[in-house]
Amino acid sequence: MADVMNVGVNLEAFSQAISAIQALRSSVTRVFDSLKDGMKNKETLEGREKNFISEFQENLQAVNRDLNELERLSNLVGRPSESHPLHNSGLLSLDPVQDKTPLYSQLLQAYKWSNKLQYHAGLASSLLNQQSLKRSANQMGASAKRRPKVQPSALALPPQYVDDVISRICRMFPDMTIELSRPNGTSAVLLVTLGKVLKAILVMRSLFIDRTIVRGFNENVYSEDGKLDIWSKSNYQVFQKVTDHATTALLHYQLPQMPDVVVRSFMTWLRSYIKLFQTPCQRCGKFLQDGLPPTWRDFRTLEASHDTCRQ
Amino acid sequence: MGDLNSISLDCGRKPEHPEETHSDVGRTCELHVPVAEGKSVQQTVDLLHKKLEQLSAVKQGSFFVDCETYHAAGPTSGQPPKLLYVMHNSEMPLSCMAMFEGGPCLTADANFDVLMVKLKSHFQNAKGHKVESRGARYQYCDFLVKVGTITMSSSARGISVEVEYCPCVVPGDCWNLMKEFMQSFLGSNVPELPSVFTAKPEGLYAPADSTDTMTQYLELFSKVRKQQVVPGSTVR
């Protein structure tokens, strides 16, 4: 509240400064006015010039005076914005119609909340770090030589590491084939073929899956120029739905510290679609609902259900 | 015999106009629907249309499948003459299928018909044996349903229903799903998995998708052909 008080005291200086600005503006206007009018009609040329120059000087001095005054006042006003923790938004507290627009109190709450969040996130992160160190303390020495330990920024992993992770996942699931390609620079694009059911295209950024699109086994995954078509959606409603769910899964499986675990979890989840057309819904026991088979797979149990049955 | 060049003897799919073919691969099932007691073929077809529309299926034009029979002419040493069937399907307007019952099958360009005329000395067209099925084509989600009236020498003989689930390439996998769908508008007249598919080791719907479908139509048509013409067409 001290800041608010401080600002209140300076209000006097504010109003003075505003009038000083007005004075400065009018004196500047006067300078240009006199310049515009030019020399007044006097008998001799010398008289005219003299008069004009003296008037011009007078006007300039007036400008100078007003400017000095404004500078003086501006020092008095100070810089409330910098001392305020909320910067300029702190000035919202000066709004007299607080009842109608409770912006300031909301802002303070949000600020507090975000501070707390940051604090807790920091605590959680440090705790988790300790745990992971304990668990893998023995392997650390051996594995550090073989492959780089996850770096603080998992966005900049060497391509070789990504290749390793993908090929290990590929070996885990025999009914899944994964083709890795790098059409544009270092980012990998995976073409996952799951049995004879579906094909999924995963666009990666290092080990994070950025985008996924699922199409039918018999649909084209290459565009006319022979490149992987990562944009156009499937012609079949069932795979459009699966694409939606896969995108949800991408958002669900998040573990910034261990991106390879995320990819593996996602693949495990995707693999549960191998029986897309063979499994009835675990909730309602039917195959079809609105013409679609159970397209949803639970993230933990991998249980199949219709999109509408899961809620 | 320049026409021979245009015949492909493989069973692969001929390239068609994409706008004329809707589904690439899928699995289909045709069945023969019994006409309800005391109703004409047309009334039963209308009933099926109504049921499909209640499911909010969308009508998408029409379709036809026809089949002509040819007798192998010439000396047949004791054996019964082999029958060659030449079939057309509106899903593949540029192709023509020729198949022996239970035997080899070939997919050719549509001008195969012209060739057959030239082969008159070997294969004779059995006039009056032409069977065709015409009707409406419906789309419901990823299902394609074709309800057709089977006619033989301009008399209605029965109804054919073709159901195709386009996203799935293995018929055995989605059979239960299709059964459930068919029950929703056919009631209890749902058949078992067609023998065309059970006979396959892999169960994969043939990439030459037409052959499996056409084999089923052929079976259906032969069944219809053997039937007695009953006035009023109360066919089972």
Coordinates of C-alpha atoms in Angstrom, one line a residue:
Chain A
M1 CA 0.0 0.0 0.0
A2 CA 3.0 2.3 0.5
D3 CA 3.3 2.6 -3.2
V4 CA -0.3 3.6 -3.6
M5 CA 0.2 6.3 -0.9
N6 CA 3.2 7.5 -2.5
V7 CA 1.4 7.9 -5.8
G8 CA -1.3 9.8 -4.0
V9 CA 1.1 12.3 -2.5
N10 CA 2.5 13.0 -5.9
L11 CA -0.9 13.8 -7.4
E12 CA -0.3 17.5 -6.7
A13 CA 2.9 17.4 -8.7
F14 CA 1.1 15.5 -11.4
S15 CA -1.5 18.2 -11.9
Q16 CA 1.2 20.9 -11.8
A17 CA 3.2 19.0 -14.4
I18 CA 0.2 18.7 -16.6
S19 CA -0.4 22.5 -16.5
A20 CA 3.3 23.0 -17.1
I21 CA 3.0 20.8 -20.3
Q22 CA 0.1 23.0 -21.4
A23 CA 2.1 26.1 -20.8
L24 CA 5.0 24.7 -22.8
R25 CA 2.8 23.8 -25.6
S26 CA 1.2 27.2 -25.8
S27 CA 4.6 28.9 -25.7
V28 CA 5.9 26.7 -28.5
T29 CA 2.8 27.6 -30.5
R30 CA 3.5 31.2 -29.9
V31 CA 7.1 30.8 -31.3
F32 CA 5.7 29.3 -34.5
D33 CA 2.9 31.8 -34.7
S34 CA 5.3 34.7 -34.6
L35 CA 7.5 33.0 -37.2
K36 CA 4.6 32.5 -39.4
D37 CA 3.4 36.1 -39.2
G38 CA 6.9 37.3 -40.2
M39 CA 8.1 40.8 -39.8
K40 CA 5.6 43.5 -38.8
N41 CA 5.2 46.6 -40.8
K42 CA 7.7 49.2 -39.4
E43 CA 9.1 52.3 -41.0
T44 CA 12.6 51.1 -41.5
L45 CA 13.9 47.7 -42.4
E46 CA 16.2 47.8 -39.4
G47 CA 13.4 48.5 -37.1
R48 CA 11.5 45.6 -38.5
E49 CA 14.3 43.2 -38.1
K50 CA 15.1 44.3 -34.6
N51 CA 11.6 44.0 -33.5
F52 CA 11.2 40.6 -35.0
I53 CA 14.4 39.2 -33.5
S54 CA 13.6 40.5 -30.0
E55 CA 10.2 39.0 -30.2
F56 CA 11.6 35.7 -31.3
Q57 CA 14.1 35.7 -28.5
E58 CA 11.4 36.5 -26.0
N59 CA 9.3 33.6 -27.2
L60 CA 12.2 31.2 -27.1
Q61 CA 13.1 32.2 -23.6
A62 CA 9.5 31.6 -22.6
V63 CA 9.8 28.1 -24.1
N64 CA 13.0 27.5 -22.2
R65 CA 11.4 28.7 -19.0
D66 CA 8.4 26.4 -19.3
L67 CA 10.7 23.5 -20.2
N68 CA 12.8 24.0 -17.1
E69 CA 9.7 24.2 -15.0
L70 CA 8.4 20.9 -16.5
E71 CA 11.7 19.2 -15.8
R72 CA 11.7 20.3 -12.2
L73 CA 8.1 19.0 -11.8
S74 CA 8.9 15.7 -13.4
N75 CA 11.6 15.1 -10.8
L76 CA 9.0 15.7 -8.2
V77 CA 6.5 13.3 -9.7
G78 CA 9.2 10.5 -9.6
R79 CA 8.8 7.1 -11.3
P80 CA 6.1 5.2 -9.5
S81 CA 5.9 2.7 -12.3
E82 CA 9.3 1.3 -11.6
S83 CA 9.0 1.0 -7.9
H84 CA 5.7 -0.7 -8.2
P85 CA 5.9 -4.5 -8.2
L86 CA 3.2 -4.7 -10.9
H87 CA 4.8 -2.0 -13.0
N88 CA 2.3 0.1 -14.9
S89 CA -0.6 -2.2 -14.2
G90 CA -0.2 -1.2 -10.5
L91 CA -1.7 2.1 -11.6
L92 CA -5.0 0.3 -12.0
S93 CA -5.4 0.8 -8.3
L94 CA -5.9 4.5 -8.9
D95 CA -9.0 3.7 -10.8
P96 CA -11.8 5.4 -8.8
V97 CA -14.5 3.1 -10.1
Q98 CA -13.1 0.0 -8.4
D99 CA -16.6 -1.5 -7.6
K100 CA -17.5 -1.7 -11.3
T101 CA -14.2 -2.9 -12.6
P102 CA -12.5 -5.1 -10.0
L103 CA -9.5 -5.5 -12.3
Y104 CA -6.9 -4.5 -9.7
S105 CA -7.9 -7.1 -7.1
Q106 CA -8.2 -9.8 -9.7
L107 CA -4.8 -8.8 -11.0
L108 CA -3.3 -9.1 -7.5
Q109 CA -4.9 -12.5 -7.0
A110 CA -3.5 -13.7 -10.3
Y111 CA -0.1 -12.4 -9.4
K112 CA -0.2 -14.1 -6.0
W113 CA -1.4 -17.3 -7.6
S114 CA 1.3 -17.4 -10.3
N115 CA 3.9 -16.7 -7.6
K116 CA 2.7 -19.6 -5.6
L117 CA 2.6 -21.8 -8.7
Q118 CA 6.2 -21.0 -9.5
Y119 CA 7.2 -21.7 -6.0
H120 CA 5.5 -25.0 -5.8
A121 CA 6.7 -26.0 -9.3
G122 CA 10.2 -25.2 -8.2
L123 CA 9.8 -27.4 -5.0
A124 CA 8.3 -30.3 -7.0
S125 CA 11.0 -30.1 -9.7
S126 CA 13.8 -30.3 -7.1
L127 CA 12.1 -33.2 -5.3
L128 CA 11.6 -35.1 -8.5
N129 CA 15.2 -34.5 -9.4
Q130 CA 16.4 -36.0 -6.2
Q131 CA 14.3 -39.1 -6.7
S132 CA 15.5 -39.7 -10.2
L133 CA 19.1 -39.3 -9.1
K134 CA 18.6 -41.9 -6.4
R135 CA 17.0 -44.4 -8.6
S136 CA 19.5 -44.2 -11.4
A137 CA 22.6 -43.5 -9.4
N138 CA 24.2 -46.8 -10.2
Q139 CA 23.6 -46.6 -13.9
M140 CA 24.6 -43.0 -14.2
G141 CA 28.3 -43.7 -14.4
A142 CA 27.9 -46.4 -17.1
S143 CA 25.3 -44.8 -19.2
A144 CA 26.8 -41.3 -19.2
K145 CA 29.6 -42.5 -21.4
R146 CA 27.3 -44.4 -23.8
R147 CA 24.6 -41.8 -24.3
P148 CA 24.3 -38.3 -23.2
K149 CA 22.2 -37.9 -20.1
V150 CA 19.1 -35.8 -20.7
Q151 CA 20.2 -32.3 -20.9
P152 CA 18.5 -29.3 -19.4
S153 CA 17.0 -28.5 -22.7
A154 CA 15.6 -31.6 -24.2
L155 CA 14.8 -29.7 -27.3
A156 CA 18.4 -29.9 -28.4
L157 CA 19.1 -33.6 -28.4
P158 CA 21.5 -35.1 -30.9
P159 CA 19.8 -36.9 -33.8
Q160 CA 21.7 -40.0 -33.0
Y161 CA 20.1 -40.2 -29.6
V162 CA 16.6 -39.8 -31.1
D163 CA 17.3 -42.6 -33.6
D164 CA 18.4 -44.8 -30.7
V165 CA 15.2 -44.2 -28.7
I166 CA 13.0 -44.8 -31.7
S167 CA 14.7 -48.0 -32.8
R168 CA 14.5 -49.3 -29.2
I169 CA 10.7 -48.6 -29.2
C170 CA 10.5 -50.2 -32.6
R171 CA 12.0 -53.4 -31.2
M172 CA 9.6 -53.3 -28.2
F173 CA 6.5 -53.6 -30.4
P174 CA 6.8 -56.3 -33.1
D175 CA 3.4 -55.5 -34.7
M176 CA 4.4 -51.9 -35.2
T177 CA 6.8 -50.7 -37.9
I178 CA 8.4 -47.3 -37.6
E179 CA 10.0 -45.5 -40.4
L180 CA 12.1 -42.5 -39.5
S181 CA 12.9 -39.8 -41.9
R182 CA 14.3 -36.3 -41.7
P183 CA 12.8 -34.4 -44.6
N184 CA 13.6 -30.9 -43.2
G185 CA 16.8 -30.6 -41.2
T186 CA 17.2 -32.4 -37.9
S187 CA 13.5 -32.8 -37.0
A188 CA 12.4 -36.4 -37.4
V189 CA 9.1 -37.5 -39.0
L190 CA 7.9 -41.0 -38.1
L191 CA 5.6 -43.1 -40.1
V192 CA 4.1 -45.7 -37.8
T193 CA 2.3 -48.6 -39.4
L194 CA 0.2 -50.5 -36.9
G195 CA -0.7 -54.0 -38.1
K196 CA -3.1 -53.8 -40.9
V197 CA -5.2 -51.2 -39.1
L198 CA -3.8 -47.8 -39.4
K199 CA -0.9 -45.6 -40.3
A200 CA 0.2 -42.7 -38.1
I201 CA 2.5 -39.8 -39.0
L202 CA 4.3 -38.2 -36.1
V203 CA 6.2 -35.0 -36.5
M204 CA 8.9 -34.7 -33.9
R205 CA 10.9 -31.8 -32.5
S206 CA 13.9 -33.6 -31.0
L207 CA 12.1 -36.1 -28.8
F208 CA 8.8 -34.2 -28.4
I209 CA 6.0 -35.2 -30.6
D210 CA 4.7 -32.0 -32.2
R211 CA 1.9 -33.2 -34.3
T212 CA 0.2 -36.5 -35.2
I213 CA -2.2 -37.6 -37.9
V214 CA -3.8 -41.0 -38.3
R215 CA -5.0 -42.5 -41.5
G216 CA -6.3 -45.8 -42.7
F217 CA -4.0 -48.7 -43.6
N218 CA -5.1 -48.4 -47.2
E219 CA -4.9 -44.6 -47.4
N220 CA -2.1 -42.6 -49.0
V221 CA 0.5 -41.3 -46.7
Y222 CA 2.6 -39.7 -49.4
S223 CA 1.6 -36.7 -51.4
E224 CA 2.1 -36.5 -55.1
D225 CA 5.7 -35.3 -54.9
G226 CA 6.6 -38.4 -52.9
K227 CA 6.9 -36.6 -49.6
L228 CA 5.1 -37.6 -46.4
D229 CA 1.8 -35.8 -46.4
I230 CA 1.6 -34.5 -42.8
W231 CA -1.4 -32.2 -43.3
S232 CA -4.4 -33.7 -45.1
K233 CA -6.7 -35.6 -42.8
S234 CA -8.1 -39.1 -43.3
N235 CA -11.1 -39.7 -45.5
Y236 CA -12.7 -41.9 -42.9
Q237 CA -14.5 -40.6 -40.0
V238 CA -13.2 -43.3 -37.7
F239 CA -9.6 -42.2 -38.3
Q240 CA -10.4 -38.5 -38.0
K241 CA -11.7 -39.4 -34.6
V242 CA -8.6 -41.4 -33.7
T243 CA -6.5 -38.4 -34.9
D244 CA -8.3 -36.2 -32.4
H245 CA -7.8 -38.7 -29.6
A246 CA -4.1 -39.1 -30.5
T247 CA -3.7 -35.3 -30.2
T248 CA -5.3 -35.4 -26.8
A249 CA -2.9 -38.2 -25.9
L250 CA 0.1 -36.0 -26.9
L251 CA -1.1 -33.4 -24.5
H252 CA -1.7 -36.0 -21.8
Y253 CA 1.7 -37.8 -21.8
Q254 CA 4.0 -35.1 -20.6
L255 CA 7.2 -35.6 -18.7
P256 CA 9.7 -32.8 -19.6
Q257 CA 12.5 -34.5 -17.8
M258 CA 12.3 -37.7 -19.7
P259 CA 11.0 -37.2 -23.2
D260 CA 11.9 -40.8 -24.2
V261 CA 9.4 -42.1 -21.7
V262 CA 6.8 -39.9 -23.2
V263 CA 7.4 -41.3 -26.7
R264 CA 7.3 -44.8 -25.3
S265 CA 4.0 -44.2 -23.4
F266 CA 2.5 -42.7 -26.5
M267 CA 3.5 -45.6 -28.7
T268 CA 2.1 -48.1 -26.1
W269 CA -1.1 -46.2 -26.1
L270 CA -1.2 -46.0 -29.9
R271 CA -0.6 -49.8 -30.1
S272 CA -3.8 -50.5 -28.3
Y273 CA -5.6 -49.5 -31.6
I274 CA -4.5 -52.8 -33.1
K275 CA -7.9 -54.2 -32.3
L276 CA -9.8 -51.0 -33.3
F277 CA -12.4 -52.9 -35.3
Q278 CA -12.5 -56.0 -33.1
T279 CA -13.1 -54.7 -29.6
P280 CA -16.5 -53.8 -28.4
C281 CA -16.9 -50.8 -26.1
Q282 CA -16.1 -51.8 -22.5
R283 CA -18.8 -49.6 -21.2
C284 CA -21.9 -50.3 -23.4
G285 CA -20.7 -53.6 -24.9
K286 CA -21.6 -52.6 -28.4
F287 CA -19.4 -52.2 -31.4
L288 CA -21.1 -49.2 -33.0
Q289 CA -22.3 -45.9 -31.9
D290 CA -23.3 -43.3 -34.4
G291 CA -21.6 -45.5 -37.0
L292 CA -18.2 -45.4 -35.3
P293 CA -16.4 -48.2 -33.4
P294 CA -15.0 -47.5 -30.0
T295 CA -12.3 -45.0 -30.8
W296 CA -11.3 -43.9 -27.4
R297 CA -8.6 -45.7 -25.4
D298 CA -8.1 -44.9 -21.8
F299 CA -4.7 -43.4 -21.1
R300 CA -4.0 -45.6 -18.1
T301 CA -5.9 -48.8 -18.7
L302 CA -6.0 -48.7 -22.5
E303 CA -9.6 -49.8 -22.2
A304 CA -11.6 -49.2 -25.4
S305 CA -14.8 -47.2 -25.3
H306 CA -16.9 -45.0 -27.5
D307 CA -16.1 -41.3 -27.3
T308 CA -19.6 -40.6 -25.8
C309 CA -19.4 -43.6 -23.4
R310 CA -16.3 -42.5 -21.6
Q311 CA -17.7 -39.5 -19.8
Chain B
M1 CA -6.6 -58.7 -82.2
G2 CA -5.2 -55.5 -81.0
D3 CA -7.7 -55.5 -78.2
L4 CA -5.7 -58.2 -76.4
N5 CA -3.0 -55.6 -75.5
S6 CA -5.4 -53.8 -73.3
I7 CA -6.3 -56.8 -71.2
S8 CA -4.4 -57.2 -68.1
L9 CA -4.3 -60.8 -66.9
D10 CA -3.4 -60.0 -63.4
C11 CA -6.1 -59.7 -60.8
G12 CA -4.9 -56.2 -59.8
R13 CA -7.1 -53.2 -59.8
K14 CA -7.2 -51.1 -62.9
P15 CA -6.8 -47.4 -62.4
E16 CA -10.1 -45.7 -62.6
H17 CA -11.3 -42.2 -62.5
P18 CA -10.9 -41.2 -58.9
E19 CA -14.1 -39.2 -59.0
E20 CA -16.0 -42.2 -60.2
T21 CA -14.7 -44.6 -57.6
H22 CA -15.4 -43.9 -54.0
S23 CA -13.8 -46.5 -51.9
D24 CA -10.4 -47.8 -52.5
V25 CA -10.4 -50.9 -50.5
G26 CA -12.8 -52.1 -47.9
R27 CA -14.6 -55.2 -47.2
T28 CA -18.0 -56.0 -48.5
C29 CA -20.7 -58.4 -47.9
E30 CA -23.6 -59.1 -50.1
L31 CA -26.6 -60.9 -49.0
H32 CA -29.9 -61.9 -50.4
V33 CA -32.8 -60.5 -48.5
P34 CA -36.0 -62.4 -48.3
V35 CA -39.0 -60.4 -49.3
A36 CA -41.4 -60.0 -46.5
E37 CA -44.6 -62.0 -46.6
G38 CA -47.3 -60.4 -48.7
K39 CA -45.0 -57.6 -50.0
S40 CA -43.6 -56.9 -53.4
V41 CA -39.9 -56.5 -54.1
Q42 CA -40.3 -52.8 -54.5
Q43 CA -42.1 -52.4 -51.2
T44 CA -39.3 -54.2 -49.4
V45 CA -36.7 -52.1 -51.1
D46 CA -38.6 -49.0 -50.1
L47 CA -38.8 -50.3 -46.5
L48 CA -35.0 -50.8 -46.5
H49 CA -34.5 -47.3 -47.9
K50 CA -36.7 -45.9 -45.2
K51 CA -34.8 -47.7 -42.4
L52 CA -31.5 -46.5 -43.8
E53 CA -32.7 -43.0 -43.9
Q54 CA -33.9 -43.3 -40.3
L55 CA -30.3 -44.1 -39.5
S56 CA -29.4 -40.8 -41.1
A57 CA -27.6 -42.5 -44.0
V58 CA -27.1 -40.2 -47.0
K59 CA -28.2 -41.2 -50.4
Q60 CA -25.4 -41.0 -53.0
G61 CA -26.6 -41.7 -56.4
S62 CA -27.2 -45.2 -57.8
F63 CA -25.2 -48.3 -58.7
F64 CA -25.5 -51.3 -60.9
V65 CA -23.8 -54.7 -61.2
D66 CA -24.5 -56.9 -64.1
C67 CA -23.5 -60.3 -65.2
E68 CA -23.6 -62.0 -68.6
T69 CA -23.1 -65.7 -69.1
Y70 CA -21.1 -67.3 -71.9
H71 CA -21.0 -70.9 -72.8
A72 CA -17.7 -72.3 -73.9
A73 CA -18.5 -73.7 -77.4
G74 CA -16.7 -76.4 -79.2
P75 CA -16.0 -80.0 -78.4
T76 CA -16.2 -80.7 -74.7
S77 CA -15.1 -84.2 -74.1
G78 CA -17.8 -85.5 -71.8
Q79 CA -17.4 -82.6 -69.3
P80 CA -20.3 -80.2 -68.8
P81 CA -19.6 -77.0 -70.7
K82 CA -17.7 -74.4 -68.6
L83 CA -19.5 -71.2 -68.0
L84 CA -17.8 -67.9 -68.2
Y85 CA -19.3 -64.9 -66.5
V86 CA -18.5 -61.4 -67.6
M87 CA -19.5 -58.8 -65.0
H88 CA -19.6 -55.0 -64.8
N89 CA -19.7 -52.9 -61.6
S90 CA -20.5 -49.2 -61.6
E91 CA -17.9 -48.7 -58.9
M92 CA -15.3 -49.5 -61.5
P93 CA -16.7 -48.0 -64.7
L94 CA -13.6 -48.6 -66.7
S95 CA -13.2 -52.3 -65.9
C96 CA -14.8 -55.5 -66.6
M97 CA -14.4 -58.8 -64.8
A98 CA -14.4 -62.2 -66.4
M99 CA -14.6 -65.2 -64.1
F100 CA -15.2 -68.9 -64.2
E101 CA -17.3 -70.2 -61.3
G102 CA -14.9 -71.0 -58.6
G103 CA -12.1 -70.7 -61.1
P104 CA -9.7 -68.0 -62.2
C105 CA -10.8 -64.5 -62.6
L106 CA -9.4 -61.6 -64.6
T107 CA -9.9 -57.9 -64.6
A108 CA -9.8 -56.2 -67.9
D109 CA -10.6 -53.0 -69.6
A110 CA -14.2 -52.2 -70.4
N111 CA -13.7 -53.0 -74.0
F112 CA -13.3 -56.7 -73.1
D113 CA -16.9 -56.9 -74.2
V114 CA -15.9 -56.2 -77.8
L115 CA -13.3 -58.9 -77.6
M116 CA -15.9 -61.4 -76.4
V117 CA -17.9 -60.6 -79.6
K118 CA -14.9 -61.5 -81.6
L119 CA -14.5 -64.8 -79.6
K120 CA -18.0 -65.8 -80.6
S121 CA -16.7 -69.1 -82.0
H122 CA -15.4 -70.1 -78.6
F123 CA -17.8 -68.4 -76.2
Q124 CA -21.4 -68.0 -76.9
N125 CA -23.5 -65.5 -75.1
A126 CA -26.4 -67.1 -73.3
K127 CA -29.1 -64.7 -74.1
G128 CA -31.7 -64.3 -71.5
H129 CA -29.3 -65.2 -68.8
K130 CA -28.3 -61.7 -68.0
V131 CA -28.7 -60.9 -64.4
E132 CA -28.3 -57.4 -63.0
S133 CA -28.8 -55.6 -59.8
R134 CA -29.7 -51.9 -59.7
G135 CA -30.4 -49.6 -56.9
A136 CA -29.4 -46.8 -54.6
R137 CA -26.2 -46.2 -52.9
Y138 CA -26.1 -45.0 -49.3
Q139 CA -23.3 -43.7 -47.2
Y140 CA -23.5 -43.8 -43.4
C141 CA -20.3 -42.7 -41.6
D142 CA -17.7 -45.0 -43.1
F143 CA -20.2 -47.6 -44.3
L144 CA -21.3 -47.9 -47.9
V145 CA -24.7 -49.6 -48.4
K146 CA -26.1 -50.6 -51.7
V147 CA -29.6 -51.8 -51.9
G148 CA -30.4 -53.3 -55.3
T149 CA -33.2 -55.1 -57.0
I150 CA -32.0 -58.2 -58.8
T151 CA -33.7 -58.6 -62.2
M152 CA -33.4 -61.4 -64.7
S153 CA -34.9 -61.0 -68.1
S154 CA -36.8 -58.0 -66.9
S155 CA -38.5 -59.7 -63.9
A156 CA -37.6 -58.8 -60.4
R157 CA -36.1 -61.8 -58.7
G158 CA -35.0 -60.5 -55.3
I159 CA -33.0 -57.9 -53.4
S160 CA -29.3 -57.6 -52.9
V161 CA -27.8 -55.6 -50.1
E162 CA -24.1 -54.8 -50.2
V163 CA -22.5 -53.4 -47.1
E164 CA -18.9 -52.1 -47.2
Y165 CA -16.9 -50.8 -44.3
C166 CA -14.3 -48.8 -46.0
P167 CA -11.6 -48.1 -43.3
C168 CA -10.9 -51.7 -42.5
V169 CA -8.9 -54.0 -44.8
V170 CA -9.2 -57.2 -42.9
P171 CA -12.8 -58.5 -43.3
G172 CA -12.5 -60.9 -40.4
D173 CA -11.5 -58.1 -38.0
C174 CA -14.6 -56.0 -38.5
W175 CA -17.1 -58.7 -39.1
N176 CA -18.8 -58.4 -35.7
L177 CA -18.9 -54.7 -36.2
M178 CA -20.6 -55.1 -39.6
K179 CA -23.0 -57.6 -38.2
E180 CA -24.1 -55.2 -35.6
F181 CA -24.6 -52.5 -38.3
M182 CA -26.5 -54.9 -40.5
Q183 CA -28.8 -55.9 -37.7
S184 CA -29.7 -52.3 -37.2
F185 CA -31.5 -52.2 -40.5
L186 CA -32.0 -55.8 -41.6
G187 CA -33.1 -57.2 -38.3
S188 CA -32.3 -60.9 -38.0
N189 CA -31.4 -61.6 -41.7
V190 CA -27.7 -61.2 -41.1
P191 CA -25.5 -63.8 -42.8
E192 CA -22.4 -65.4 -41.6
L193 CA -18.9 -64.3 -42.8
P194 CA -18.8 -64.9 -46.5
S195 CA -16.9 -67.9 -47.5
V196 CA -14.8 -65.8 -49.9
F197 CA -13.0 -64.4 -46.8
T198 CA -12.9 -67.5 -44.6
A199 CA -11.1 -69.3 -47.3
K200 CA -8.2 -66.9 -47.2
P201 CA -5.3 -67.6 -45.0
E202 CA -4.4 -64.0 -44.3
G203 CA -7.9 -62.8 -44.3
L204 CA -6.8 -59.7 -46.0
Y205 CA -9.3 -58.2 -48.3
A206 CA -7.9 -58.5 -51.8
P207 CA -6.2 -55.4 -53.1
A208 CA -8.1 -56.2 -56.3
D209 CA -11.1 -55.4 -54.2
S210 CA -13.4 -56.0 -57.0
T211 CA -12.8 -59.7 -57.2
D212 CA -14.0 -60.5 -53.7
T213 CA -17.1 -58.4 -54.1
M214 CA -17.8 -59.7 -57.6
T215 CA -17.4 -63.3 -56.4
Q216 CA -20.1 -62.7 -53.9
Y217 CA -22.3 -61.1 -56.5
L218 CA -21.7 -64.0 -58.8
E219 CA -22.7 -66.5 -56.0
L220 CA -25.8 -64.5 -55.3
F221 CA -26.7 -64.3 -59.0
S222 CA -26.3 -68.0 -59.5
K223 CA -28.6 -68.6 -56.6
V224 CA -31.2 -66.3 -58.1
R225 CA -30.8 -67.9 -61.5
K226 CA -31.6 -71.4 -60.2
Q227 CA -34.8 -70.2 -58.6
Q228 CA -38.1 -70.8 -60.1
V229 CA -39.9 -67.8 -61.4
V230 CA -42.7 -67.3 -58.9
P231 CA -45.4 -64.8 -59.8
G232 CA -45.3 -61.9 -57.3
S233 CA -41.6 -62.6 -56.6
T234 CA -41.9 -63.9 -53.1
V235 CA -38.3 -65.0 -53.1
R236 CA -36.2 -66.6 -50.4

